[in-house]
CSV table of C-alpha atoms in Angstrom, one decimal:
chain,number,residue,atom,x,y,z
A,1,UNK,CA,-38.4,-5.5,-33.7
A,2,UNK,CA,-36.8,-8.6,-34.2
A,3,UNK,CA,-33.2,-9.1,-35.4
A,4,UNK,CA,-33.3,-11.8,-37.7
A,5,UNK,CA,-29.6,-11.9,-38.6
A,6,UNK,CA,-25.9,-10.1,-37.2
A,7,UNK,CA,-23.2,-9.8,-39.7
A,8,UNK,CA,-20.5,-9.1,-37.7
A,9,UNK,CA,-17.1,-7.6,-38.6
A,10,UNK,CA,-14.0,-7.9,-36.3
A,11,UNK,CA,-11.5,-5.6,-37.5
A,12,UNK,CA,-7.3,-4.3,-36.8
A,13,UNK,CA,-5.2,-1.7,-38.9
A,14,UNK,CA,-7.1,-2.6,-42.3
A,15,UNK,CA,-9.1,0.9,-43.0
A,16,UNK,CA,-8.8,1.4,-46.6
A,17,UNK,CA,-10.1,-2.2,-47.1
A,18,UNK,CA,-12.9,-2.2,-44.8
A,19,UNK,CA,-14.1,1.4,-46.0
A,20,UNK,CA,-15.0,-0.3,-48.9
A,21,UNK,CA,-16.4,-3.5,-47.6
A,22,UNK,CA,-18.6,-1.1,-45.3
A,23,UNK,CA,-19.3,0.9,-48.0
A,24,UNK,CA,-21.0,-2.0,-50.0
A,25,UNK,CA,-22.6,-4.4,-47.2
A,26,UNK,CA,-24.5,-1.1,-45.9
A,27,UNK,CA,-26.0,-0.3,-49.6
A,28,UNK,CA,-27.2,-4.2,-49.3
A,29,UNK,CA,-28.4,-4.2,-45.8
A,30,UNK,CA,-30.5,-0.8,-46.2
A,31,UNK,CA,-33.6,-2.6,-47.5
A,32,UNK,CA,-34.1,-5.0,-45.0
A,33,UNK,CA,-33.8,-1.8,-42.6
A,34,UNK,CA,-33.9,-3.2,-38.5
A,35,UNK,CA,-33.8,-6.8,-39.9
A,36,UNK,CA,-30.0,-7.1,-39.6
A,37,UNK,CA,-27.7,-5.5,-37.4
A,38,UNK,CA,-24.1,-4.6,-38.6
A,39,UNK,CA,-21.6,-4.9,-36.0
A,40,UNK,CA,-18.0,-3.7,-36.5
A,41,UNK,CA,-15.8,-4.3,-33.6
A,42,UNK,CA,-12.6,-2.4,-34.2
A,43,UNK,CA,-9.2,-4.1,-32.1
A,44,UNK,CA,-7.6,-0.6,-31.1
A,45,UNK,CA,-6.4,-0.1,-34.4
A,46,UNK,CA,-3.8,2.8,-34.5
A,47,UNK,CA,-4.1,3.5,-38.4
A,48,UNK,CA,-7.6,5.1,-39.4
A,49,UNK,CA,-9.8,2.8,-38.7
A,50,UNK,CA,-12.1,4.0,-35.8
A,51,UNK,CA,-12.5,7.5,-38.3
A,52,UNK,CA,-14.0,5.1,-41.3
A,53,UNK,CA,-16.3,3.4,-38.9
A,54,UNK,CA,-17.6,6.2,-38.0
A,55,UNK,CA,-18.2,8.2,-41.5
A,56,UNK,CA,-20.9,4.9,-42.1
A,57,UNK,CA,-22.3,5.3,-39.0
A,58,UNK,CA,-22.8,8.6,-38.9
A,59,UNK,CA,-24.3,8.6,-43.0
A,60,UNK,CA,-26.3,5.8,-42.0
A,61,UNK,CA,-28.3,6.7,-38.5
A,62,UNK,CA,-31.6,4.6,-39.5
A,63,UNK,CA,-29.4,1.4,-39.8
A,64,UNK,CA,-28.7,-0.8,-37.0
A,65,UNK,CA,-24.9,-0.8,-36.7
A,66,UNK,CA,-23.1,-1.1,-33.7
A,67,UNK,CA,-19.4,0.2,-33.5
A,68,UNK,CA,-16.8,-1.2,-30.6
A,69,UNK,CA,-13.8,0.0,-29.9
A,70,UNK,CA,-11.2,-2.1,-27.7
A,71,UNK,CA,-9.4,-0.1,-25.2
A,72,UNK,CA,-6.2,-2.8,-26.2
A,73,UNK,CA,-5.4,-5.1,-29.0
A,74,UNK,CA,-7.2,-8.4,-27.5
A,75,UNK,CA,-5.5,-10.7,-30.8
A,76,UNK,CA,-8.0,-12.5,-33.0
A,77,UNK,CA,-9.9,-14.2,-30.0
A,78,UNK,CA,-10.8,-11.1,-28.3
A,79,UNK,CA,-12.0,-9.5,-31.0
A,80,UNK,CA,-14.1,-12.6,-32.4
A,81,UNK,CA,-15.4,-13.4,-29.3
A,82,UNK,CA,-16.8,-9.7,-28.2
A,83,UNK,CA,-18.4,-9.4,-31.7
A,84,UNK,CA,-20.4,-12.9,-30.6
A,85,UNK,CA,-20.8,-11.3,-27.0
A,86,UNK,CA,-22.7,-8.5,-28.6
A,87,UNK,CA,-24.6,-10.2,-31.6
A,88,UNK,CA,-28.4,-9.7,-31.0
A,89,UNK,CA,-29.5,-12.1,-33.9
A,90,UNK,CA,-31.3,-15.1,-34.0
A,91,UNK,CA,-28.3,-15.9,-36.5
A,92,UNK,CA,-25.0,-14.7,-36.8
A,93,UNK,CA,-22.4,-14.4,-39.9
A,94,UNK,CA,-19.1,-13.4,-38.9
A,95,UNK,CA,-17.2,-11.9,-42.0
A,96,UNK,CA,-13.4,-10.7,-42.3
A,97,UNK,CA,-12.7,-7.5,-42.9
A,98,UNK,CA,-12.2,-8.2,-46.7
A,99,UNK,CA,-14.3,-9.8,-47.7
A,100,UNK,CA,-17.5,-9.0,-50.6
A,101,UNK,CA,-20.4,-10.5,-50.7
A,102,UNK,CA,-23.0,-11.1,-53.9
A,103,UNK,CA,-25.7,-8.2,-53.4
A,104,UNK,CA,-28.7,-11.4,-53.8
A,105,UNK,CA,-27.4,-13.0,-50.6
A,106,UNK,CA,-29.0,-11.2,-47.5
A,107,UNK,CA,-32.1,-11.7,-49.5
A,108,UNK,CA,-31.7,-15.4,-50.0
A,109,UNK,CA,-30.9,-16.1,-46.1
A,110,UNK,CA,-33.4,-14.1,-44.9
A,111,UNK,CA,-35.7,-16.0,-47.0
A,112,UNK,CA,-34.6,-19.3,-45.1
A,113,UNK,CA,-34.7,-17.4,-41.9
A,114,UNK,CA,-38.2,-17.0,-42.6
A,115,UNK,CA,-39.5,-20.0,-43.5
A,116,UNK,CA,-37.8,-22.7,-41.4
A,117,UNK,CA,-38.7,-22.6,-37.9
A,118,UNK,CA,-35.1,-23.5,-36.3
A,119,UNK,CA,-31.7,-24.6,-38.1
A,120,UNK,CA,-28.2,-24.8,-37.0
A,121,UNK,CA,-26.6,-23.5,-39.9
A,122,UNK,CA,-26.6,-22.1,-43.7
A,123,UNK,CA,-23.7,-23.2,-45.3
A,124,UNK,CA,-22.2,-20.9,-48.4
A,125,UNK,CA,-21.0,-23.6,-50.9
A,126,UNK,CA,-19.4,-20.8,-53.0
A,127,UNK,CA,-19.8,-23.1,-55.9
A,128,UNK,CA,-22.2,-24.3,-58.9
A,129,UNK,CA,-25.3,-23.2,-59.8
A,130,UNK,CA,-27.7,-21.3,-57.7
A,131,UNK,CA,-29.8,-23.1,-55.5
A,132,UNK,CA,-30.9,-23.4,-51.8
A,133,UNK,CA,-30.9,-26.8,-50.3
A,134,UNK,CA,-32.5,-28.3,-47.3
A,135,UNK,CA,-29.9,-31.0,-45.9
A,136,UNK,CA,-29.0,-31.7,-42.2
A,137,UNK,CA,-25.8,-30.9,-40.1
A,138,UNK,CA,-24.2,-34.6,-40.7
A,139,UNK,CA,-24.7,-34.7,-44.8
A,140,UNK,CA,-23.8,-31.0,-45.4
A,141,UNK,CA,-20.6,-31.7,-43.0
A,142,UNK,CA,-19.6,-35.1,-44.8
A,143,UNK,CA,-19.9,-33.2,-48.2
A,144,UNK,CA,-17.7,-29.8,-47.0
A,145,UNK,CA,-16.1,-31.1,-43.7
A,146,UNK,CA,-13.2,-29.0,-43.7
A,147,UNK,CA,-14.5,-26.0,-45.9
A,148,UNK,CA,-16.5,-25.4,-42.5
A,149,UNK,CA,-13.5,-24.2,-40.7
A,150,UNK,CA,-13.5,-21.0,-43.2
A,151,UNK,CA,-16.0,-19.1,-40.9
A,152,UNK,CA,-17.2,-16.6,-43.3
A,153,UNK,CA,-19.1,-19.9,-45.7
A,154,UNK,CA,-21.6,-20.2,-41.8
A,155,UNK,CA,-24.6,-18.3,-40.7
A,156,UNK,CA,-25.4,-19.8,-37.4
A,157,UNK,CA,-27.7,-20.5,-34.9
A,158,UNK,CA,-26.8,-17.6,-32.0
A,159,UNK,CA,-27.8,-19.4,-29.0
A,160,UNK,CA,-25.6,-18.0,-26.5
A,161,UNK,CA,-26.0,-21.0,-24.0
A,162,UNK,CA,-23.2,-22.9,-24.6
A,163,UNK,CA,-20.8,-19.5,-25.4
A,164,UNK,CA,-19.0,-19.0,-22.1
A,165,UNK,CA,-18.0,-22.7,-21.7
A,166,UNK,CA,-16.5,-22.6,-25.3
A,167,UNK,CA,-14.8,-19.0,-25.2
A,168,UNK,CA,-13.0,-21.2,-21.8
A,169,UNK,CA,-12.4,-24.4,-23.8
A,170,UNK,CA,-11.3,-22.8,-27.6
A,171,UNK,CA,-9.5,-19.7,-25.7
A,172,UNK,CA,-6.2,-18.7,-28.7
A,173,UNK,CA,-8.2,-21.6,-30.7
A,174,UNK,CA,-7.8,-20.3,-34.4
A,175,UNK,CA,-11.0,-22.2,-35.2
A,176,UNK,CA,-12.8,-20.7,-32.5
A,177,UNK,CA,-15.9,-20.0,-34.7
A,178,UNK,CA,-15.8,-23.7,-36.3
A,179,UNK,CA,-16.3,-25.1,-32.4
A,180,UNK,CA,-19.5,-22.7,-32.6
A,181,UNK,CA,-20.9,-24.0,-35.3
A,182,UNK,CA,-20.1,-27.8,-34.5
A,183,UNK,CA,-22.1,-26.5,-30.9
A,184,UNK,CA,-25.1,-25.7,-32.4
A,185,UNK,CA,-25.7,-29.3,-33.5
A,186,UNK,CA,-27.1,-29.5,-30.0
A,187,UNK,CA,-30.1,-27.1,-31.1
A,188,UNK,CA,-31.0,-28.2,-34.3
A,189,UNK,CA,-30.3,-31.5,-36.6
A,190,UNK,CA,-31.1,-29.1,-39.7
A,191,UNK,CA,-29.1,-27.1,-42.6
A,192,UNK,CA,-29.1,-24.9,-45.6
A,193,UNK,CA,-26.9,-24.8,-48.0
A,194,UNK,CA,-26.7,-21.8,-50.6
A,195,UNK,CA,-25.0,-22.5,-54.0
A,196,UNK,CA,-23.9,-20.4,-56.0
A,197,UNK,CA,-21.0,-17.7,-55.9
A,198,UNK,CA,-21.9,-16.5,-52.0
A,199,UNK,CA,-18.8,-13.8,-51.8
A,200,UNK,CA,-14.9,-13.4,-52.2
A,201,UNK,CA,-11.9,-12.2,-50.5
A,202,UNK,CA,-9.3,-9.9,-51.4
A,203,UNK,CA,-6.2,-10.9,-50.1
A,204,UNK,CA,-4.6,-10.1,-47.1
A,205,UNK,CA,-1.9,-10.7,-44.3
A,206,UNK,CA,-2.9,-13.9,-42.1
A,207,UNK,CA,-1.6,-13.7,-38.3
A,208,UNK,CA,-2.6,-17.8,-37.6
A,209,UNK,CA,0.4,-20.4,-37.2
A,210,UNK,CA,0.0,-23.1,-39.8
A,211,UNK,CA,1.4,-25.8,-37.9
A,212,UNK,CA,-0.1,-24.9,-34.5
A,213,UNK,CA,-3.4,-24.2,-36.3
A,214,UNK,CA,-3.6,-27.4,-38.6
A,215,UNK,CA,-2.5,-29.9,-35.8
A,216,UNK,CA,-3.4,-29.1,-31.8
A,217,UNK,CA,-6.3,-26.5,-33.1
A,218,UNK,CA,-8.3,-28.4,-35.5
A,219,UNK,CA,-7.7,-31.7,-33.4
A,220,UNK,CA,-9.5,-30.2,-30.3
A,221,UNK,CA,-12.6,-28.9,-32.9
A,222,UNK,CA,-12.9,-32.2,-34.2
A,223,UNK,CA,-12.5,-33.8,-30.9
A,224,UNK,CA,-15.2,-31.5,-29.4
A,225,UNK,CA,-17.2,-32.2,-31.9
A,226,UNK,CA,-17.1,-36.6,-32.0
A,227,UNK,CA,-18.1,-35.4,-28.3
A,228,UNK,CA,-20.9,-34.0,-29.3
A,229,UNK,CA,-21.7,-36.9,-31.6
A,230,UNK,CA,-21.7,-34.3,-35.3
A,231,UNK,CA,-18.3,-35.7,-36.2
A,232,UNK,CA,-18.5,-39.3,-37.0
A,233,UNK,CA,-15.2,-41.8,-37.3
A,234,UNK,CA,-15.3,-41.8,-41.3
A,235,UNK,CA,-15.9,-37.7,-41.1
A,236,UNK,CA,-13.2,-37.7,-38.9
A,237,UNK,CA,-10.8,-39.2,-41.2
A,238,UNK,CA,-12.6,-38.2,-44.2
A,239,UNK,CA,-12.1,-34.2,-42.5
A,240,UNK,CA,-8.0,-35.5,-42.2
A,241,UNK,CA,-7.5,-36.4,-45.1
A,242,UNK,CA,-8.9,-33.5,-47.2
A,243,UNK,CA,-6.8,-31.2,-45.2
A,244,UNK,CA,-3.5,-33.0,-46.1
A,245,UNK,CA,-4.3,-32.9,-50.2
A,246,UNK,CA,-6.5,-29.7,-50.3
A,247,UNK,CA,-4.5,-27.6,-48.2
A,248,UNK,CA,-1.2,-28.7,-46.4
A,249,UNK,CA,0.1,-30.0,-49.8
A,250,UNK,CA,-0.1,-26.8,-51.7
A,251,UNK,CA,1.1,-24.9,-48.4
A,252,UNK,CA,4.0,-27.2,-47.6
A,253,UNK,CA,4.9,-27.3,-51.3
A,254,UNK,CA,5.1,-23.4,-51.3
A,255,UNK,CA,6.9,-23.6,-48.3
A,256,UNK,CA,10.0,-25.9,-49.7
A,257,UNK,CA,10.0,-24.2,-53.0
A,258,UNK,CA,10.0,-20.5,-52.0
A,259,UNK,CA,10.5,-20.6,-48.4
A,260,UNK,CA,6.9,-18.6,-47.8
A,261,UNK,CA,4.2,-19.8,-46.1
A,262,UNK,CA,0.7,-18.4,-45.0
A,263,UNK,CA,0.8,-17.1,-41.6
A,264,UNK,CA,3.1,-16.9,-38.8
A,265,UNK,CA,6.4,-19.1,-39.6
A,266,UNK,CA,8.0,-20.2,-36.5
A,267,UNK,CA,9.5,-23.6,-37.9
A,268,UNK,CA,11.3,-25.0,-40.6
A,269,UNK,CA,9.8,-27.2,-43.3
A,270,UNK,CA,11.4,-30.3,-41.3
A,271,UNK,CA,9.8,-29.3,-38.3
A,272,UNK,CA,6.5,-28.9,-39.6
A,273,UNK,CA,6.8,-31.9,-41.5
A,274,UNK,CA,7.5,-33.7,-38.6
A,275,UNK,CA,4.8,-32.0,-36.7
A,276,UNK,CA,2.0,-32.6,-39.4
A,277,UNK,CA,3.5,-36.9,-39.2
A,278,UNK,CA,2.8,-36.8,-35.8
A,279,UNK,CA,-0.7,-36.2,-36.2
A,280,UNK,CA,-1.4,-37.3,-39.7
A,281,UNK,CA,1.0,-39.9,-39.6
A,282,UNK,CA,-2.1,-43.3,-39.9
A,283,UNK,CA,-4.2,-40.9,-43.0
A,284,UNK,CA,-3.3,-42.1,-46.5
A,285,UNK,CA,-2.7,-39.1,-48.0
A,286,UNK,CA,0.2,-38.2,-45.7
A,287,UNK,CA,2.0,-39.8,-48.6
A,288,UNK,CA,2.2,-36.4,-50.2
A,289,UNK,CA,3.5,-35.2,-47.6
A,290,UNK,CA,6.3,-38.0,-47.3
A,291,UNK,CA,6.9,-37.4,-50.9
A,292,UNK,CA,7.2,-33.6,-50.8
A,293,UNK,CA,9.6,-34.1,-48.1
A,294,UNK,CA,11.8,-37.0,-49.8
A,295,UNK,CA,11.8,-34.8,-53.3
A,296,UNK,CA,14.6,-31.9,-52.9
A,297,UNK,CA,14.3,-28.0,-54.0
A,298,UNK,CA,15.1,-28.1,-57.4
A,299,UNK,CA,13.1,-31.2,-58.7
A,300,UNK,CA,9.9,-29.7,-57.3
A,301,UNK,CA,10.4,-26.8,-58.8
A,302,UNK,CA,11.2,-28.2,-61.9
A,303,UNK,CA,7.5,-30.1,-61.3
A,304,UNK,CA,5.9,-27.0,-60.2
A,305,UNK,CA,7.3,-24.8,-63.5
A,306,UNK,CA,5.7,-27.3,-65.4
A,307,UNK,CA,1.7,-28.1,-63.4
A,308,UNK,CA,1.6,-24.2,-63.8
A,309,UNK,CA,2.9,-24.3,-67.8
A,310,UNK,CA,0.3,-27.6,-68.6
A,311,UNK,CA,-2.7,-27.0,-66.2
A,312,UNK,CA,-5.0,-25.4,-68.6
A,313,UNK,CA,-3.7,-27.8,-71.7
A,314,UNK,CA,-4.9,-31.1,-69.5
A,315,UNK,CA,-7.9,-29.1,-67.7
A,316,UNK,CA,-8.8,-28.5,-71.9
A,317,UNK,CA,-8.5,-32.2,-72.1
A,318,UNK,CA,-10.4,-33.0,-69.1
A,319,UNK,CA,-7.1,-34.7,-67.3
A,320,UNK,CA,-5.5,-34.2,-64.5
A,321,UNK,CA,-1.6,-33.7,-64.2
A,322,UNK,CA,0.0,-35.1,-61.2
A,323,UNK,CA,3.4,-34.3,-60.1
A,324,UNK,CA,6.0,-37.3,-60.0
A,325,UNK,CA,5.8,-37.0,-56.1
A,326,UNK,CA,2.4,-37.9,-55.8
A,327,UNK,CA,3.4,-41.3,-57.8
């Protein structure tokens, strides 16, 4: 029988989480039996993860999920690449371990599996009211550009063709599965976007470097994919740009306020300041950065206290409050 769709779940040291997550996807893949496969590639774990794999497998024999074991921890990579090794599908949707999904979802992309002869992608806007939408790779990457690189929000195309020269090109590439999806643009021109709440994460440790990943990564993805002609100059800076307001500002901001940052730290605000001008030194919105680096501790606090004491009183008004750094 065919096997419309792989959900795949690379997995290390998480067990209590994923027993759950495992516990719900199965109950929402049962009725579409041999349609799906369910892989769950475990990354030599050494709490009790390979036991709760197992107590779904076993409880579910007529389901078709696949359970891998690495002999060794082979980092985030590995593991993401030897869940796409082994992928059967004609698409693929590569969740983290912690991750829920709305039960009406499998349903809904099956549904487009169905009825569109070839696509590169379904793209989980996670947002507004439902709705399925038939747009094509450019338009649905100018609207979400760097939403993309959240790999969880694509189901896409599992041509293998192109795999083996990406695994060599992307090898330690934290957007690994973003220069997949950009590749598939050279089997279809068409998309789907699902809107709609689509699924949710708990939260969780992150093992990526935010400096490393948000510079040399992302500038090889969006490299590869101007290559590939998907990524044009405006989407290009258009993709820069978004990253510096909607998610080095609010990381960076942390960062000089409580000294914490998402991920691996390695460097110091400077440094990654520095870092993050290097590369988005000619985008307009590296102003915010500038700012946040000008501004000392205490001021930004002071600014921060008061965004989190006034949000909802100018979000009631429909206004927006903006810091005296973005001035």
């Amino acid at each position: 029988m065919q096997i419309d769709l792989t959900v795949a779940i690379p997995t290390w040291n998480r067990a209590e989480i994923l027993d759950q997550s495992l516990k719900e996807i199965i109950e929402y893949i049962k009725p579409f039996g041999q349609r799906i496969e369910l892989i769950v590639s475990d990354n030599a774990s050494t709490d009790s993860t390979n036991e709760v794999i197992l107590k779904h497998v076993n409880r579910n024999a007529e389901l078709n999920i696949v359970h891998y074991r690495q002999r060794e921890n082979t980092g985030y990579f590995g593991n993401f690449k030897k869940v796409k090794e082994l992928a059967k599908g004609k698409y693929i949707w590569i969740l983290s371990d912690n991750e829920r999904i709305a039960d009406s979802l499998l349903g809904k992309i099956l549904n487009i599996i169905d009825d569109s002869d070839n696509f590169a992608y379904i793209f989980l806007a996670n947002r507004g009211e439902e709705e399925i939408i038939e747009t094509t790779f450019e338009d649905c990457f100018h609207e979400f550009n760097y939403k993309m690189t959240l790999i969880s929000s694509c189901i896409f195309n599992n041509n293998k063709e192109k795999d083996s020269s990406v695994f060599s090109e992307f090898k330690s590439n934290s957007f690994l599965g973003f220069a997949l999806v950009l590749t598939t643009f050279l089997h279809s021109k068409k998309a789907f976007q699902i809107k709609g709440e689509s699924f949710r994460s708990i939260p969780g440790k992150f093992s990526y470097n935010l400096v490393e990943s948000w510079t040399y990564d992302i500038e090889q993805c969006l490299k590869y994919g101007k290559s590939l002609g998907c990524i044009s100059d405006n989407d290009y800076s258009l993709f820069k740009n978004n990253v510096l307001k909607l998610v080095l500002d609010f990381h960076m901001m942390n960062f000089k306020i409580f000294n914490k940052v998402t991920g691996k730290r390695t460097f110091s605000f400077d440094d990654a300041y520095l870092k993050f001008k290097e590369f988005y030194g000619d985008c307009e919105n590296m102003k915010l950065l500038d700012s946040l680096h000008r501004i000392n501790r205490t001021q930004l606090f002071i600014c921060y206290i008061l965004r989190r004491g006034m949000n909802k009183v100018f979000r009631t008004l429909g206004l927006k409050l903006r810091l005296p750094y973005h001035r």
